[in-house]
Each structure stands twice: as C-alpha cells, then as structure tokens.
Short mmCIF file of C-alpha atoms and ligand atoms in Angstrom, two decimals:
data_model
loop_
_atom_site.label_atom_id
_atom_site.label_comp_id
_atom_site.label_asym_id
_atom_site.label_seq_id
_atom_site.Cartn_x
_atom_site.Cartn_y
_atom_site.Cartn_z
CA MET N 6 -3.14 -39.52 -48.15
CA ILE N 7 -0.64 -36.87 -47.17
CA VAL N 8 1.16 -37.37 -43.95
CA TYR N 9 4.09 -35.62 -44.31
CA ALA N 10 4.50 -32.33 -46.75
CA PRO N 11 7.71 -31.49 -47.15
CA GLY N 12 6.56 -28.72 -49.93
CA VAL N 13 3.70 -27.42 -48.02
CA MET N 14 5.86 -26.96 -44.66
CA THR N 15 8.75 -25.11 -46.98
CA SER N 16 6.36 -22.92 -48.48
CA ASN N 17 5.00 -21.48 -44.98
CA ILE N 18 8.14 -21.15 -43.80
CA ASP N 19 9.52 -19.23 -46.58
CA LYS N 20 6.06 -17.07 -46.60
CA ALA N 21 6.29 -16.45 -42.32
CA LYS N 22 9.54 -15.37 -42.95
CA ASN N 23 8.73 -12.72 -45.92
CA ASN N 24 6.15 -11.44 -43.43
CA GLY N 25 9.13 -10.89 -40.97
CA SER N 26 8.64 -13.87 -38.17
CA PHE N 27 6.96 -16.61 -37.21
CA ILE N 28 4.62 -16.46 -33.92
CA SER N 29 5.92 -19.28 -31.59
CA LYS N 30 3.32 -21.21 -29.07
CA SER N 31 4.40 -19.26 -26.36
CA LYS N 32 3.84 -15.61 -27.95
CA PHE N 33 0.72 -17.07 -29.29
CA LEU N 34 -0.40 -17.80 -25.69
CA CYS N 35 1.04 -14.56 -24.83
CA GLY N 36 -0.76 -12.60 -27.13
CA LEU N 37 -4.15 -14.28 -26.17
CA GLN N 38 -3.85 -12.76 -22.65
CA CYS N 39 -2.79 -9.45 -23.93
CA HIS N 40 -1.33 -7.59 -26.94
CA LYS N 41 0.71 -5.21 -25.31
CA PHE N 42 2.43 -8.27 -23.58
CA LEU N 43 2.79 -9.79 -26.97
CA TRP N 44 4.56 -6.33 -28.44
CA HIS N 45 6.74 -5.96 -25.95
CA ALA N 46 7.89 -10.14 -25.79
CA CYS N 47 8.90 -9.60 -30.05
CA ASN N 48 10.03 -6.22 -29.87
CA ALA N 49 11.17 -5.27 -26.36
CA LYS N 50 12.31 -8.16 -24.97
CA ASP N 51 15.11 -6.12 -22.59
CA LEU N 52 11.90 -4.31 -20.62
CA VAL N 53 9.97 -8.06 -19.82
CA PRO N 54 11.51 -9.19 -16.60
CA GLN N 55 13.27 -12.89 -16.90
CA PRO N 56 10.98 -15.40 -15.03
CA ASP N 57 11.40 -15.12 -11.40
CA GLU N 58 12.96 -18.17 -9.20
CA ALA N 59 9.47 -19.50 -8.33
CA THR N 60 8.56 -19.33 -12.05
CA GLN N 61 11.71 -20.80 -12.73
CA ALA N 62 11.37 -23.86 -10.50
CA ILE N 63 7.61 -24.32 -12.18
CA PHE N 64 9.28 -24.95 -15.35
CA GLY N 65 11.95 -27.10 -13.83
CA GLN N 66 9.06 -29.27 -12.40
CA GLY N 67 7.84 -29.01 -15.54
CA HIS N 68 10.89 -30.75 -17.56
CA GLU N 69 11.12 -33.66 -14.92
CA VAL N 70 7.17 -34.32 -15.80
CA GLY N 71 7.59 -34.22 -18.83
CA ALA N 72 10.84 -36.84 -19.00
CA LEU N 73 8.38 -38.99 -16.99
CA ALA N 74 5.58 -38.79 -19.56
CA LYS N 75 8.07 -39.60 -22.29
CA ARG N 76 8.49 -43.13 -20.78
CA MET N 77 4.86 -44.08 -22.07
CA PHE N 78 6.28 -44.40 -25.26
CA PRO N 79 9.69 -46.11 -24.73
CA ASP N 80 10.11 -46.61 -28.61
CA GLY N 81 9.85 -42.79 -29.13
CA VAL N 82 12.14 -40.66 -30.96
CA GLU N 83 13.69 -37.24 -29.22
CA VAL N 84 13.93 -34.78 -32.02
CA GLY N 85 16.50 -32.06 -32.04
CA CYS N 86 17.41 -32.42 -28.51
CA GLY N 87 19.28 -29.43 -27.56
CA ILE N 88 19.50 -27.72 -30.67
CA LEU N 89 17.65 -24.12 -31.08
CA ASP N 90 18.11 -23.39 -34.64
CA LEU N 91 14.52 -23.28 -36.14
CA ASP N 92 15.12 -24.56 -39.71
CA GLU N 93 17.44 -27.31 -38.17
CA THR N 94 14.45 -28.72 -35.84
CA ILE N 95 12.19 -28.54 -38.65
CA ARG N 96 14.58 -30.43 -41.04
CA LEU N 97 15.03 -32.97 -38.39
CA THR N 98 11.22 -33.51 -37.74
CA GLN N 99 10.98 -34.29 -41.44
CA ASP N 100 13.10 -36.70 -41.61
CA ALA N 101 12.12 -38.31 -37.80
CA ILE N 102 8.18 -38.23 -39.16
CA LYS N 103 9.11 -40.84 -41.76
CA LEU N 104 10.04 -43.48 -39.05
CA ARG N 105 5.89 -43.83 -38.04
CA LYS N 106 7.35 -43.36 -34.23
CA PRO N 107 6.02 -41.56 -31.49
CA LEU N 108 8.32 -38.18 -31.73
CA PHE N 109 9.03 -36.22 -28.67
CA GLU N 110 9.83 -32.43 -29.59
CA GLY N 111 8.74 -32.30 -33.21
CA ALA N 112 9.04 -28.92 -34.60
CA PHE N 113 6.78 -27.66 -37.20
CA SER N 114 6.06 -24.14 -38.84
CA ALA N 115 2.89 -23.26 -40.76
CA GLY N 116 1.39 -20.08 -41.69
CA GLY N 117 3.41 -17.85 -39.55
CA GLY N 118 3.12 -20.39 -36.86
CA TYR N 119 5.49 -22.08 -34.66
CA CYS N 120 5.41 -25.00 -32.44
CA ARG N 121 7.25 -28.25 -30.89
CA VAL N 122 4.91 -30.87 -30.09
CA ASP N 123 5.64 -32.54 -26.75
CA ILE N 124 4.41 -35.94 -28.07
CA LEU N 125 3.50 -37.07 -31.68
CA ARG N 126 1.75 -40.13 -31.88
CA PRO N 127 1.15 -42.37 -34.74
CA ALA N 128 -2.23 -43.02 -35.36
CA PRO N 129 -4.15 -45.42 -38.05
CA ASN N 130 -4.54 -44.05 -41.48
CA GLU N 131 -1.00 -42.31 -41.48
CA ALA N 132 -2.71 -39.87 -39.17
CA TRP N 133 -1.10 -38.39 -36.00
CA ASP N 134 -1.97 -37.50 -32.20
CA ILE N 135 -0.89 -34.44 -30.68
CA ILE N 136 -0.05 -35.18 -26.68
CA GLU N 137 0.54 -32.02 -24.85
CA VAL N 138 2.06 -33.00 -21.12
CA LYS N 139 1.09 -30.35 -18.26
CA SER N 140 2.33 -30.66 -14.37
CA THR N 141 -1.39 -29.44 -13.23
CA THR N 142 -3.98 -31.95 -11.85
CA SER N 143 -6.23 -31.21 -14.07
CA LEU N 144 -7.43 -29.27 -17.48
CA LYS N 145 -7.17 -25.20 -17.60
CA ASP N 146 -8.34 -23.14 -20.65
CA VAL N 147 -5.01 -22.29 -21.35
CA HIS N 148 -4.55 -25.83 -22.01
CA LEU N 149 -6.69 -25.86 -25.21
CA ASP N 150 -5.52 -22.98 -26.80
CA ASP N 151 -2.36 -24.66 -26.39
CA LEU N 152 -3.41 -27.32 -28.36
CA ALA N 153 -5.50 -25.40 -30.87
CA PHE N 154 -2.69 -23.97 -31.83
CA GLN N 155 -0.30 -26.71 -32.31
CA SER N 156 -3.16 -28.57 -34.24
CA TRP N 157 -3.79 -25.78 -36.46
CA VAL N 158 -0.02 -25.10 -37.35
CA LEU N 159 0.44 -29.11 -37.82
CA THR N 160 -2.85 -28.92 -40.21
CA ASN N 161 -1.28 -26.24 -42.09
CA ALA N 162 1.74 -28.02 -42.45
CA GLY N 163 0.35 -31.13 -43.99
CA LEU N 164 -0.10 -33.34 -41.29
CA LYS N 165 -3.16 -35.38 -40.95
CA ILE N 166 -4.34 -34.70 -37.28
CA ARG N 167 -6.65 -37.50 -35.86
CA ASP N 168 -6.92 -36.57 -31.98
CA CYS N 169 -5.54 -34.22 -29.73
CA TYR N 170 -4.83 -35.04 -25.81
CA LEU N 171 -4.07 -33.50 -22.41
CA CYS N 172 -1.58 -35.55 -20.90
CA HIS N 173 -2.30 -34.13 -17.37
CA ILE N 174 -1.09 -35.82 -13.62
CA ASN N 175 -3.64 -37.93 -11.47
CA SER N 176 -4.16 -36.15 -8.99
CA ASP N 177 -5.55 -39.75 -6.97
CA PHE N 178 -2.21 -41.15 -7.65
CA VAL N 179 0.02 -42.47 -4.32
CA ARG N 180 3.18 -43.41 -5.09
CA ARG N 181 4.27 -46.93 -4.44
CA GLY N 182 7.81 -47.65 -5.40
CA GLU N 183 9.19 -47.11 -8.90
CA ILE N 184 6.90 -45.20 -10.88
CA ASP N 185 4.34 -46.05 -13.57
CA PRO N 186 3.93 -43.22 -15.82
CA LYS N 187 0.62 -45.27 -17.51
CA LYS N 188 -0.73 -44.68 -13.64
CA PHE N 189 0.80 -41.08 -12.92
CA PHE N 190 -0.48 -39.39 -15.99
CA VAL N 191 -4.24 -39.13 -17.32
CA LEU N 192 -5.01 -38.97 -20.78
CA LYS N 193 -7.72 -36.46 -21.52
CA ASP N 194 -9.47 -36.85 -25.26
CA VAL N 195 -9.83 -33.02 -25.90
CA THR N 196 -10.44 -33.00 -30.05
CA ALA N 197 -13.88 -31.75 -30.05
CA GLN N 198 -12.98 -28.57 -28.06
CA VAL N 199 -9.62 -28.12 -29.70
CA ALA N 200 -11.22 -28.61 -32.99
CA ILE N 201 -13.66 -25.73 -32.48
CA LEU N 202 -10.94 -22.95 -31.03
CA SER N 203 -8.31 -24.12 -34.08
CA ARG N 204 -10.65 -22.48 -36.29
CA ARG N 205 -9.97 -19.30 -34.94
CA VAL N 206 -6.39 -19.82 -34.59
CA GLY N 207 -5.53 -18.23 -38.09
CA ASP N 208 -7.49 -15.00 -37.79
CA LYS N 209 -6.20 -14.60 -34.18
CA LEU N 210 -2.72 -14.49 -35.46
CA ASN N 211 -2.84 -12.08 -38.39
CA GLY N 212 -4.37 -9.89 -35.81
CA MET N 213 -1.21 -10.58 -33.43
CA PHE N 214 1.34 -10.07 -36.63
CA ASN N 215 -0.53 -6.61 -36.81
CA THR N 216 0.24 -5.77 -33.17
CA ILE N 217 3.81 -6.68 -33.48
CA ARG N 218 4.62 -4.77 -36.83
CA GLN N 219 3.40 -1.34 -35.16
CA PRO N 220 6.16 0.99 -34.02
CA ASN N 221 4.53 0.91 -30.49
CA PRO N 222 2.72 -1.08 -27.88
CA PRO N 223 -0.90 -0.57 -28.31
CA ASP N 224 -2.52 1.28 -25.38
CA ILE N 225 -4.04 -1.57 -23.29
CA LYS N 226 -5.39 -0.50 -19.70
CA ILE N 227 -4.88 -2.91 -17.36
CA GLY N 228 -7.26 -5.19 -15.93
CA SER N 229 -8.29 -8.46 -14.62
CA HIS N 230 -6.60 -10.26 -17.83
CA CYS N 231 -2.86 -9.13 -16.24
CA ASP N 232 -3.36 -12.28 -13.94
CA ALA N 233 -4.77 -14.81 -15.80
CA PRO N 234 -3.99 -17.01 -17.01
CA TYR N 235 -0.79 -16.10 -15.86
CA THR N 236 0.34 -13.01 -13.86
CA CYS N 237 2.12 -11.31 -16.26
CA PRO N 238 5.59 -10.38 -16.13
CA LEU N 239 4.82 -6.62 -17.21
CA HIS N 240 2.41 -6.48 -14.15
CA ASP N 241 4.75 -4.13 -12.09
CA GLN N 242 5.63 -1.89 -15.11
CA CYS N 243 2.39 -1.59 -16.03
CA TRP N 244 0.36 -1.03 -12.42
CA SER N 245 3.20 1.10 -11.36
CA PHE N 246 0.88 4.09 -11.93
CA LEU N 247 -1.29 3.34 -8.64
CA PRO N 248 -0.81 4.85 -5.32
CA GLU N 249 -0.76 3.45 -2.32
CA HIS N 250 -3.94 2.90 -0.73
CA ASN N 251 -6.03 2.55 -4.15
CA VAL N 252 -9.35 1.01 -5.40
CA LEU N 253 -7.70 -2.36 -6.41
CA ASP N 254 -6.77 -3.12 -2.84
CA LEU N 255 -10.37 -3.89 -2.06
CA CYS N 256 -11.12 -7.16 -0.82
CA ARG N 257 -13.01 -9.47 -3.04
CA GLY N 258 -13.40 -6.26 -5.07
CA THR N 259 -11.52 -7.01 -8.34
CA LYS N 260 -13.97 -5.66 -10.57
CA LYS N 261 -15.69 -3.02 -8.49
CA GLY N 262 -11.96 -1.55 -8.45
CA PHE N 263 -11.48 -1.76 -12.12
CA ASP N 264 -14.84 -0.16 -12.23
CA LEU N 265 -14.03 2.39 -10.09
CA LEU N 266 -10.62 2.89 -12.03
CA ASP N 267 -12.79 3.73 -15.31
CA LYS N 268 -15.04 6.37 -13.81
CA GLY N 269 -11.78 7.99 -12.69
CA VAL N 270 -11.64 6.77 -8.92
CA THR N 271 -8.32 5.96 -7.94
CA LEU N 272 -7.72 6.25 -4.23
CA LEU N 273 -9.87 3.92 -1.63
CA ARG N 274 -10.87 7.15 0.56
CA ASP N 275 -12.49 9.08 -2.93
CA ILE N 276 -14.93 6.30 -3.36
CA PRO N 277 -18.28 7.96 -3.57
CA ALA N 278 -20.69 7.31 -1.08
CA SER N 279 -23.23 6.10 -3.71
CA ILE N 280 -20.83 3.25 -4.35
CA GLU N 281 -22.08 0.30 -2.57
CA LEU N 282 -19.62 -1.59 -0.59
CA THR N 283 -19.33 -4.64 1.43
CA ASP N 284 -18.99 -4.39 5.23
CA ASN N 285 -14.94 -5.42 4.92
CA GLN N 286 -14.58 -2.85 2.16
CA ALA N 287 -16.43 0.02 3.96
CA ILE N 288 -14.00 -0.99 6.69
CA GLN N 289 -11.16 -0.44 4.28
CA LYS N 290 -12.39 2.78 2.86
CA ALA N 291 -12.87 4.35 6.48
CA ALA N 292 -9.47 3.54 7.24
CA ALA N 293 -8.04 4.88 4.44
CA ILE N 294 -9.83 8.09 5.09
CA SER N 295 -8.38 7.69 8.94
CA GLY N 296 -5.28 6.98 8.21
CA LYS N 297 -5.95 4.74 11.51
CA PRO N 298 -6.71 1.07 12.23
CA GLN N 299 -9.80 -0.09 12.57
CA VAL N 300 -10.76 -2.29 15.30
CA ASN N 301 -13.62 -4.26 16.91
CA THR N 302 -12.24 -4.04 20.90
CA GLN N 303 -14.99 -6.48 21.69
CA ALA N 304 -14.52 -9.10 18.73
CA ILE N 305 -10.68 -8.59 19.69
CA SER N 306 -10.66 -8.96 23.21
CA ASP N 307 -13.12 -12.49 22.83
CA PHE N 308 -10.73 -13.58 20.56
CA LEU N 309 -7.70 -12.88 22.98
CA SER N 310 -9.70 -14.69 25.45
CA ARG N 311 -9.44 -18.04 23.61
CA LEU N 312 -5.63 -17.90 24.35
CA VAL N 313 -4.78 -20.26 26.96
CA TYR N 314 -1.58 -20.43 28.92
CA PRO N 315 0.82 -22.24 28.12
CA LEU N 316 0.80 -20.56 24.58
CA HIS N 317 2.28 -22.54 21.90
CA TYR N 318 2.75 -20.68 18.42
CA LEU N 319 3.52 -23.03 15.90
CA ASP N 320 4.24 -22.86 12.39
CA PHE N 321 5.54 -25.55 9.68
CA GLU N 322 7.46 -25.29 6.46
CA THR N 323 6.57 -27.57 3.48
CA PHE N 324 7.85 -28.67 -0.10
CA ALA N 325 5.47 -30.00 -2.38
CA THR N 326 6.96 -31.55 -5.48
CA ALA N 327 4.77 -32.71 -8.87
CA ILE N 328 6.38 -35.99 -8.93
CA PRO N 329 6.28 -37.62 -4.93
CA MET N 330 9.86 -38.86 -3.66
CA PHE N 331 8.22 -40.80 -1.00
CA ASP N 332 6.40 -43.86 -1.02
CA GLY N 333 2.68 -43.23 0.14
CA VAL N 334 2.60 -39.30 -0.98
CA ARG N 335 0.32 -37.67 -3.68
CA PRO N 336 1.83 -35.54 -6.36
CA TYR N 337 1.92 -32.04 -4.73
CA GLN N 338 1.28 -33.47 -1.21
CA GLN N 339 2.70 -30.90 1.26
CA ILE N 340 5.88 -32.39 3.11
CA PRO N 341 6.63 -30.78 6.26
CA PHE N 342 10.35 -30.78 6.84
CA GLN N 343 10.72 -27.84 9.56
CA PHE N 344 8.66 -26.41 12.23
CA SER N 345 9.41 -23.71 14.45
CA LEU N 346 7.44 -23.37 18.06
CA HIS N 347 7.73 -20.59 20.71
CA ILE N 348 6.61 -21.31 24.04
CA VAL N 349 4.80 -18.70 26.31
CA ARG N 350 4.18 -20.18 29.56
CA SER N 351 2.76 -17.13 31.26
CA SER N 352 1.86 -13.09 30.64
CA GLU N 353 5.27 -12.36 32.15
CA ALA N 354 7.33 -15.04 30.91
CA LYS N 355 9.99 -15.00 28.10
CA PRO N 356 9.33 -17.09 24.84
CA GLU N 357 11.02 -20.47 24.83
CA HIS N 358 12.30 -21.55 21.40
CA VAL N 359 12.54 -25.20 19.95
CA MET N 360 12.96 -26.00 16.45
CA PHE N 361 13.32 -28.85 13.94
CA LEU N 362 14.86 -28.94 10.31
CA ALA N 363 15.11 -31.93 8.55
CA GLU N 364 18.49 -33.45 7.74
CA GLY N 365 19.35 -36.07 4.76
CA ARG N 366 17.04 -37.28 2.09
CA ASN N 367 14.83 -39.34 3.74
CA ASP N 368 11.60 -38.72 4.12
CA PRO N 369 11.27 -36.00 7.08
CA ARG N 370 7.98 -36.50 8.34
CA PRO N 371 8.69 -39.37 11.15
CA GLU N 372 11.18 -37.53 12.65
CA PHE N 373 9.30 -34.15 12.61
CA MET N 374 6.32 -35.78 14.43
CA HIS N 375 8.53 -36.86 16.81
CA LYS N 376 10.45 -34.44 17.73
CA LEU N 377 7.35 -32.15 17.93
CA ARG N 378 5.63 -34.51 20.18
CA ALA N 379 8.42 -33.75 22.49
CA ALA N 380 8.26 -30.25 21.97
CA ILE N 381 4.90 -29.40 22.71
CA GLY N 382 3.05 -29.46 25.62
CA HIS N 383 -0.31 -31.62 26.39
CA THR N 384 -2.15 -28.25 27.81
CA GLY N 385 -2.51 -24.31 26.65
CA SER N 386 -3.55 -23.28 23.27
CA VAL N 387 -1.80 -23.71 20.30
CA VAL N 388 -1.72 -20.78 17.80
CA ALA N 389 -1.05 -20.75 14.07
CA PHE N 390 -1.33 -18.29 11.41
CA ASN N 391 -3.89 -20.22 8.99
CA ALA N 392 -4.24 -23.06 11.22
CA PRO N 393 -5.67 -25.17 8.55
CA PHE N 394 -2.50 -25.68 6.88
CA GLU N 395 -0.75 -27.05 9.86
CA LEU N 396 -4.03 -29.00 11.18
CA SER N 397 -3.98 -30.91 7.77
CA ARG N 398 -0.30 -31.28 7.94
CA LEU N 399 -0.67 -33.02 11.02
CA LYS N 400 -3.74 -35.27 10.25
CA GLU N 401 -2.09 -36.62 7.12
CA CYS N 402 0.90 -37.24 9.37
CA GLY N 403 -1.17 -39.03 11.62
CA GLU N 404 -2.65 -40.76 9.08
CA VAL N 405 0.46 -42.25 7.88
CA LEU N 406 2.12 -42.24 11.18
CA PRO N 407 -0.63 -44.30 13.47
CA ASP N 408 1.64 -44.04 16.75
CA PHE N 409 1.36 -39.89 16.43
CA SER N 410 -2.63 -39.73 15.85
CA ALA N 411 -4.05 -39.64 19.21
CA ARG N 412 -1.30 -36.72 20.08
CA VAL N 413 -2.64 -35.20 16.87
CA LYS N 414 -6.28 -35.10 17.82
CA GLY N 415 -5.01 -33.61 21.40
CA ILE N 416 -3.53 -30.47 19.17
CA GLU N 417 -6.53 -30.11 16.85
CA CYS N 418 -8.96 -29.44 19.66
CA ARG N 419 -6.58 -26.66 21.04
CA ILE N 420 -6.06 -24.84 17.71
CA VAL N 421 -6.62 -21.16 17.67
CA ASP N 422 -6.09 -19.20 14.65
CA LEU N 423 -4.19 -15.89 14.37
CA LEU N 424 -5.61 -15.39 10.96
CA ASP N 425 -8.88 -15.20 12.88
CA PRO N 426 -9.67 -11.51 13.59
CA PHE N 427 -7.75 -10.31 10.38
CA LYS N 428 -10.08 -12.54 8.03
CA ALA N 429 -12.77 -10.74 9.63
CA PHE N 430 -11.55 -7.23 9.81
CA ASP N 431 -12.26 -7.44 13.49
CA TYR N 432 -8.66 -5.96 13.20
CA TYR N 433 -8.09 -3.83 10.13
CA HIS N 434 -4.78 -1.37 9.40
CA PRO N 435 -4.75 0.37 5.78
CA ASP N 436 -1.44 -0.56 5.56
CA GLN N 437 -2.72 -4.43 5.14
CA GLN N 438 -3.61 -3.07 1.44
CA GLY N 439 -6.72 -5.66 1.63
CA SER N 440 -4.33 -8.50 2.50
CA ALA N 441 -4.87 -10.81 5.76
CA SER N 442 -1.60 -12.70 5.07
CA MET N 443 0.99 -12.95 7.70
CA LYS N 444 3.50 -10.59 5.33
CA ALA N 445 0.66 -7.84 4.98
CA VAL N 446 -0.22 -8.31 8.75
CA LEU N 447 2.94 -8.35 10.86
CA PRO N 448 4.72 -4.84 9.35
CA ALA N 449 1.46 -3.25 9.36
CA LEU N 450 0.86 -3.92 13.24
CA THR N 451 4.38 -4.03 14.44
CA GLY N 452 6.41 -2.07 11.73
CA ARG N 453 8.98 -5.19 11.34
CA SER N 454 9.13 -7.16 8.30
CA TYR N 455 11.02 -10.15 6.47
CA LYS N 456 13.07 -7.61 4.21
CA ASN N 457 15.88 -8.07 5.93
CA LEU N 458 16.28 -11.94 5.90
CA ALA N 459 17.59 -13.78 2.84
CA ILE N 460 14.75 -15.96 2.57
CA GLN N 461 11.21 -13.86 2.74
CA GLU N 462 8.62 -16.66 2.10
CA GLY N 463 7.52 -20.05 2.11
CA GLY N 464 7.95 -20.66 -1.22
CA ALA N 465 11.57 -19.88 -1.10
CA ALA N 466 12.08 -21.56 2.09
CA SER N 467 10.89 -24.57 0.21
CA ARG N 468 12.96 -23.87 -2.69
CA GLU N 469 16.15 -23.63 -0.81
CA PHE N 470 15.58 -26.79 1.51
CA LEU N 471 15.05 -29.01 -1.33
CA ARG N 472 18.26 -27.11 -3.43
CA VAL N 473 20.43 -28.03 -0.71
CA THR N 474 19.07 -31.29 0.38
CA PHE N 475 18.57 -32.97 -2.77
CA GLY N 476 20.89 -30.80 -5.09
CA ALA N 477 24.95 -30.79 -5.09
CA VAL N 478 25.82 -28.17 -3.05
CA LYS N 479 29.00 -27.64 -0.95
CA ASP N 480 28.40 -28.37 2.76
CA ALA N 481 29.03 -24.68 3.54
CA GLU N 482 26.49 -23.28 1.46
CA ARG N 483 24.04 -26.14 2.79
CA GLN N 484 24.71 -24.62 6.28
CA LYS N 485 24.37 -21.21 5.28
CA VAL N 486 21.26 -21.92 3.99
CA ARG N 487 19.86 -23.90 7.00
CA LYS N 488 20.85 -20.89 9.63
CA GLN N 489 18.49 -19.05 6.94
CA LEU N 490 15.57 -21.54 6.74
CA GLU N 491 15.72 -21.25 10.73
CA GLN N 492 15.49 -17.47 11.18
CA TYR N 493 12.37 -17.36 8.58
CA CYS N 494 10.59 -20.01 10.06
CA GLY N 495 11.82 -18.62 13.82
CA GLN N 496 10.61 -14.97 12.72
CA ASP N 497 6.93 -16.70 11.88
CA THR N 498 6.27 -17.92 15.45
CA GLU N 499 7.88 -14.90 16.99
CA GLY N 500 6.19 -12.25 14.72
CA MET N 501 2.92 -14.19 15.51
CA ILE N 502 4.02 -13.17 19.30
CA TRP N 503 4.57 -9.64 18.36
CA ILE N 504 1.13 -9.33 16.46
CA ALA N 505 -0.60 -10.76 19.45
CA ASP N 506 1.14 -8.25 21.76
CA ALA N 507 -0.12 -5.95 19.70
CA LEU N 508 -3.62 -6.93 19.58
CA ARG N 509 -3.56 -6.96 23.26
CA GLN N 510 -2.42 -3.43 23.19
CA ALA N 511 -4.95 -1.91 20.63
CA ILE N 512 -8.17 -2.65 22.81
S1 SF4 M 607 0.38 -6.39 -17.06
FE1 SF4 M 607 -1.59 -6.08 -17.94
S2 SF4 M 607 -2.07 -4.31 -19.30
FE2 SF4 M 607 0.22 -4.82 -18.77
S3 SF4 M 607 1.32 -6.08 -20.70
FE3 SF4 M 607 0.42 -7.43 -19.14
S4 SF4 M 607 -1.51 -8.26 -19.49
FE4 SF4 M 607 -1.11 -6.23 -20.77
#
C-alpha cells in the first residue's frame, strides 16, 4: 500500500511547472466563483484590491480558531511554519509524513493543484483523514468544494485518503472557564459529498488553466455569482458601469434586475409597464421617475403618533468573537460595549445626551446595564433603528443579569422601531437606492452622512473597540479611538432625531 510516494509527487510538480504554474486551493475557489476573477488573481494581481479591514479581521479570527483546533491533537506536528517556498514546504511534508502523526499545514501538489491541509490525521491501514477547520458555525457548499480540491490533490499525490471532515464551531457551545476544543468544535464527516465533487476537480482545473493562459480576461457578465459565496474583490470595478438608480437597486429583485439588464433595461425609470413589479418595487420606480420621495402620509402620521414623550433614542454598539471571551458567552454572541441615548422630553425641548463606553478588559455587560438603567426614564418611547437588535441584546443581558430583567421588560413594551416606515416603504426616497438601512436613510432624508467621521459603520466600531481595548496600543491612540467611537455612536442616535424630524416635515 502506498502511503507516501515521493516519485509521484515530484513528477506531478514537474509536470505542473512545465505547464506554467500551479493553481492553489484559494485560486481554485476563485475560479469556481468566476473565471474572470481567477484570471485577474493569476495575471493581474495589482488590479485586485487587497482585503479590507473587515476581511482581514475575519482572517484574524480564522487563525485563532485554527490554532484552537490544533489543540485537539496534542501530538500534532506543524509543517513548514512560516515557510512560503512551495517546494520547500512540500519537501518538509514528505519528511513529516513518515512520522505518522497528525500534521498541521502539510503541503501537497499534484496535477497542477497545490494545497496546504489544516489537519491531516493518520488513519488505519496507512491512510489519512483530511480535516478542514472553518470558523463558521455550519457547513457551507464552498467548504465541500474546498475539501474536494484537497482530497483530489492528495489522492493524486499518492496518499490514501480515508475520510474528509469539516471541523466547524459548535453554535451551542457556552464558555465556562478554559475552552475544551473537543466541545468547542463539531467534526462533520463529509466524505461522501466530497467524493462526488472530487471527480470533477480535474476537469475544472483544466478549464481554469485554459483561462489563465489567455492573454486577456474572459468577458463575463456581472451576476449573482459576484456575491456568492463571497463578495468578489473586483465587484466595484465590474459593476462601475451601472448608473445611479439602476435596476439592481430593486428591493428583493436581484433576479429581475439581472433579467432586465439582459434585456437592455438599465434604469429603474425605464422599466417597461409590462414587467410585473411588487408594490415596493413599483414605489421605487415611481420615485426614480419623479425624482421625489414617495410618502404614505397616513401611515407616517400613524407611525409618528406612536412616539410618546419623553422620547429615548437608543443605540448599542457590540462586538462578537468566534472564541467567546467571557464565561456564559456563546461563539459570535453580540456583547454590548457602548450605548448612546438622546432624550427629548417634549416637542420644544433640546435633546439631552447620555453615553456609555466600556473601559477595561472585563465583561462590559454588568456596567453597561447599570449605566443604562440609571440613564433611561420609566416613561416615554424607546426609539431604536432596527429595534430587534437592541431588544435582543437587552433580553440576553436580562437573562444573565437577573437584577435587570424587570427593567428590560419595562423597556420592551415601550420600544418603537424607526426602521418600520422605511421597511414598509411608507417613506421612500430615490437616493435610498433600495435600502432601508440607517446609512442609506439618513443622507437621503437629511443630507447628513457618516462620511466626515473616522468610524463610519458598526463593524469598524467593533473592530476598533477590540483593538484599543484588548490590543497593545499606546494610551494616546486608545483615547483618540474612544473619542471617535463616541462621535460615531452619538451620531446614530442624533441621526434618529433628524430622521424623525424629517418624517414630521414630510406629512
Ligand atoms: S465582480 Fe463578478 S464578474 Fe467581476 S470578476 Fe468578480 S465575480 Fe466575476
């Protein structure tokens, strides 16, 4: 039985080299998404934007999760740590494989494909199991393609593969002290699905090599594949031909939008009357034709009548980490660390502002709830934008901090969601471009935006808080970022006051 076949591996390396290059696992996955993306990733890397901060943060979490998974195999051997040279990592793997121990990051190449395997576990009869570690809480189709590529490469490199596993995070896990990786992860046997997909890897690789050897990128139209399984880094470039108020803004109308583009209809206002639209899509078309907001004055008036003074405009900022930082917390559970509260006591009163931003590295929730309880009054509406988010955080805090549960119930029945009139399209401004998010609604209605702020969205707020709270940063930097966080969260609640005022003026 051949477990390790250096001759096979070497001959395939040479063959692939003669063919021009290898296709790595990540490029193979690019190619499955779109051959134009693959062509750029191989031939015009400088035209592919670098991962943004949000993506880098996801990579960072992935590395932490990967390190935790390795702890399931205390006798595991790390292969070629920090070595990027492809031939060298393959050579080191050939040596390490003889040990018959779990291998981390073993490198293999065959038939023009190259991959490093998260964990390779020895199995009976000189075989091996492939274990791919993911920081998700469930299995996704792209994970199976990922494993199929690895299985194909390793099999062609002469290894006998017994089983393939996806090792993903157990969403039911709750931290209690030191994390046991065997409880934190779920090992899902996906051997059968991977076997089916592996059969097609060779043909797909050949097709990809044909594409990357062309002098120019293939002419591929934009489509739903641009955002699945991931948003393509070339999205902005490929979609830049679209003018404002185009058919891809159609609310819940992605397929319809692409069909219209295929028929040569680009602008919302040019959609023929023969095309069936939903009520909300018809409102979008009417707004695009008139260039003016579409307002259901009765519905807006009814909504505003639900706002009872004193008005409490409330917004939370949260962070969520794959590996829970505190006891009693699940993977990716949202932990509130900041709130902004603007209180407007009467129609003539000036807004009063109260803010909380956690300090130190302890679980911020007890102090968060303590400060919120002290700041928020017992009467009047509590207004949030996309209120279920704030409400869920309050309920979670009420569950782990029973002292606050009665107060949470009191707030719950006073909550009004400022998103409601926009979600229902009772107010729709053409500049919202099909979105009811705060970041779309605020500039469309008030002309104000987040562009002048250093922190412009919740994801950045979360990353910056984690960086300056748990990272090694100088105090001056920490204070600067904390100011920026206060400005950002403060604008969210002040922005809600501006939006409510704009709605009042619209009726
Ligand atoms: S944006 Fe879409 S069409 Fe353009 S390269 Fe990416 S996936 Fe392909």
